[in-house]
Coordinates of C-alpha atoms in Angstrom, one line a residue:
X1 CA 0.0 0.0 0.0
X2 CA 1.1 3.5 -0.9
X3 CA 2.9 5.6 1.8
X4 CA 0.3 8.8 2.1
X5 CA 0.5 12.2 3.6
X6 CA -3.5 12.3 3.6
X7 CA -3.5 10.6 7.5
X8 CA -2.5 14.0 9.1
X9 CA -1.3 16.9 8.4
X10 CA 2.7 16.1 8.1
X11 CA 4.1 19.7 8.1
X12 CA 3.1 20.1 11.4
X13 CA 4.7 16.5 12.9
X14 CA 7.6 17.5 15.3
X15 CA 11.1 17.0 14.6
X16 CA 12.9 13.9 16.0
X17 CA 17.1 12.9 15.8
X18 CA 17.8 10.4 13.6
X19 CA 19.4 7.6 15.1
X20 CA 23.4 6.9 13.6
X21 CA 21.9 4.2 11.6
X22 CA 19.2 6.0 10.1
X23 CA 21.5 9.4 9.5
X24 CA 24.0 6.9 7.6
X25 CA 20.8 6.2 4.9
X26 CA 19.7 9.6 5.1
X27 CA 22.8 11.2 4.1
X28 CA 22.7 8.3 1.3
X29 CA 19.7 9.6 -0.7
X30 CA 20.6 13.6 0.3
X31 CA 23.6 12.6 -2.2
X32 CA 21.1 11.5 -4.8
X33 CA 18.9 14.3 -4.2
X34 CA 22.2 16.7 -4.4
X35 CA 22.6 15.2 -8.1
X36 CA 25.9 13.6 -6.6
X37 CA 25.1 10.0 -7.0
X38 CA 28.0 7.0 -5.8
X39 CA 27.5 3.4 -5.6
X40 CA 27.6 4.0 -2.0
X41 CA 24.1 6.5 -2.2
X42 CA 22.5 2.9 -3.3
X43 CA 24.1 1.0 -0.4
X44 CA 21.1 1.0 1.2
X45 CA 18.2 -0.1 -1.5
X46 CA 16.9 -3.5 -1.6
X47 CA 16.9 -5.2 -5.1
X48 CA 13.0 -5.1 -5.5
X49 CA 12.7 -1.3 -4.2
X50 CA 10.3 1.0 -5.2
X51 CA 10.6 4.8 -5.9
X52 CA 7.2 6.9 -6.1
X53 CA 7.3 10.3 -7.0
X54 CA 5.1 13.0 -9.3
X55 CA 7.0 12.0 -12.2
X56 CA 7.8 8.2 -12.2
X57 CA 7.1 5.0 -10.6
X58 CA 10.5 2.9 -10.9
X59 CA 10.9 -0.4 -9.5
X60 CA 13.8 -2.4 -9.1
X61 CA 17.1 -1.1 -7.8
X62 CA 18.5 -0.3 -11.6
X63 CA 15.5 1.6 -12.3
X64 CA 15.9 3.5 -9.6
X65 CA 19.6 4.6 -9.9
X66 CA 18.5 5.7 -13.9
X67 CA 16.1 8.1 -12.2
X68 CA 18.6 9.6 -10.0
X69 CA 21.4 9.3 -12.0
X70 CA 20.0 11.3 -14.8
X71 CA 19.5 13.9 -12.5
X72 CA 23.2 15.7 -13.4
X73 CA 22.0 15.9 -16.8
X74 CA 19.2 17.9 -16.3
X75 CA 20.3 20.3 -13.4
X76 CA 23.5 22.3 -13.2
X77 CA 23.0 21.9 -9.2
X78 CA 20.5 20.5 -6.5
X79 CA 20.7 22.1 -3.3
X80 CA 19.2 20.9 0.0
X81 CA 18.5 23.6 1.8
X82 CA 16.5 22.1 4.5
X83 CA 15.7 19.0 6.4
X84 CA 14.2 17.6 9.6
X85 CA 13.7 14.3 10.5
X86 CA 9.7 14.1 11.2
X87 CA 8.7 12.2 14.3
X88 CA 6.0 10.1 13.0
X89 CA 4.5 7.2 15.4
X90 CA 2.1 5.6 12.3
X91 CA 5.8 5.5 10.4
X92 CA 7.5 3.2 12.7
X93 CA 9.2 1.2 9.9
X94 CA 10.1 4.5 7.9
X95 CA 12.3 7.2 7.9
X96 CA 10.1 10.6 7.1
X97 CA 12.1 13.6 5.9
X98 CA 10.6 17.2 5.2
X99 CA 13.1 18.6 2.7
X100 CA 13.2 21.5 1.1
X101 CA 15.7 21.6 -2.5
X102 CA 16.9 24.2 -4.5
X103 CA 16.9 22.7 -8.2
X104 CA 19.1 24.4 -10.5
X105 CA 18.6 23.6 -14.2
X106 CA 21.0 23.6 -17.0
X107 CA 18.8 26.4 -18.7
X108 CA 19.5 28.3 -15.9
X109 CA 15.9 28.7 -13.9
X110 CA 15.7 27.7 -10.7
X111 CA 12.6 25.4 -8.4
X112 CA 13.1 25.5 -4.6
X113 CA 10.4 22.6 -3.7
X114 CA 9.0 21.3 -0.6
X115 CA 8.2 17.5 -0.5
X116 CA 7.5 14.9 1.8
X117 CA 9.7 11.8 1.9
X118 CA 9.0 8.0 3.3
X119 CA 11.8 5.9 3.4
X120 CA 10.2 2.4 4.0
X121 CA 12.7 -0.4 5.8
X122 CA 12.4 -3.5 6.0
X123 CA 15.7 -4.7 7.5
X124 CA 17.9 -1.7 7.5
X125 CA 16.9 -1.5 3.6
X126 CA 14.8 0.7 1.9
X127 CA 11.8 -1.2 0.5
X128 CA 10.0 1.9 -0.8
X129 CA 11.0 5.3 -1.3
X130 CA 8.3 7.9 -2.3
X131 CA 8.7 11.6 -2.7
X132 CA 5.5 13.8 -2.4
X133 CA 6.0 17.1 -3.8
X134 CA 4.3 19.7 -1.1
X135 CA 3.4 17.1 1.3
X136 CA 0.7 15.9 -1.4
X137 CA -0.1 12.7 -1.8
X138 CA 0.6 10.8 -5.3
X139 CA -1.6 9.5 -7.4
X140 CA -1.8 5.9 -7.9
X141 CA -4.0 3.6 -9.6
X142 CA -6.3 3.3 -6.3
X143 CA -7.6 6.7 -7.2
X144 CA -9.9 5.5 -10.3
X145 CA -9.4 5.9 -13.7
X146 CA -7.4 9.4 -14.0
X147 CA -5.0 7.5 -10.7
X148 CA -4.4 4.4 -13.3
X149 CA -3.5 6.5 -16.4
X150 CA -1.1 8.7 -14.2
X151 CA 0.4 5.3 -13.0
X152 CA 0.6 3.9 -16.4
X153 CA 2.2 7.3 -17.6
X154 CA 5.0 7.6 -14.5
X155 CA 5.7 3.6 -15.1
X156 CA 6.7 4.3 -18.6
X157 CA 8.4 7.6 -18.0
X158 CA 10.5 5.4 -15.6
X159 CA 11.6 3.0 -17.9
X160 CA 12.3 5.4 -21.0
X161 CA 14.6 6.9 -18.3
X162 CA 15.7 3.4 -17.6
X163 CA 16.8 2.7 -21.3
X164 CA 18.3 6.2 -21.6
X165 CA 20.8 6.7 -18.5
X166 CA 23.4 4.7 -17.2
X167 CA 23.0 2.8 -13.7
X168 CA 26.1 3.0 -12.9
X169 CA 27.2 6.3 -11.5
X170 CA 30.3 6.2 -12.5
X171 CA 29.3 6.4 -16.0
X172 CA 27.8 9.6 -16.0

């Protein structure tokens, strides 16, 4: 089942540490999300991962590094400029971040945006990572017909992106 913001209002949860192990995988996708992706920022994906955001549904850990991986190509720089670990008690298998990044792209215009992210574990690996831009749900195929062609539509962005960038960061 989806990871949703819609339970509560998630801008408002308070602010917890993160514990060593958990700062280790945070710091892990911030270097994805930083368009500075190592073989080390996928240390801590399982195989069969999933990673949900407005744009693409990838699944599989090779699907995921194209997705993050292309990222260098499309933005001169990625910024984080903010993040707090949310303390989140329905989350207890999850890591929930609210980050704020400052996207740069190559045409020179810049996006600060706001989003929500779950970092699902299932033994110290992430088993789902979904990103909700603003704290707003995604859609999936769940909500009806328009959910099922936006899923369709981010599953096949995914794997164009797949075919067209390298999963291995070195090769970028």
């Amino acid at each position: 089942m989806p990871t949703t913001s819609l339970d509560h209002d998630t801008k408002t949860l308070p602010s917890r540490q993160a514990t060593p192990d958990e700062q280790t995988i945070i710091d892990e996708v911030l270097s994805l999300y930083q368009a500075k992706p190592t073989d080390q920022s996928y240390a801590h994906y399982a195989p069969t991962a999933v990673f949900h955001d407005p744009v693409s549904l990838a699944t599989g850990l090779d699907s995921i590094k194209s997705q993050f991986n292309g990222m260098p190509k499309v933005f001169a720089s990625s910024t984080t400029e903010a993040y707090r670990v949310l303390d989140d008690p329905s989350q207890p298998q999850a890591i929930r971040l609210d980050l704020t990044q400052r996207y740069v792209f190559r045409t020179g215009q810049a996006k600060t945006l706001n989003s929500l992210l779950t970092l699902r574990l299932r033994d110290g690996m992430i088993v789902h990572h979904e990103e909700e831009w603003d704290h707003k749900a995604n859609k999936t195929a769940e909500d009806g017909f328009m959910g099922r062609l936006s899923e369709w539509r981010k599953k096949m962005d995914a794997k164009i992106v797949e075919k067209m960038v390298p999963k291995d960061p070195k090769e970028l």
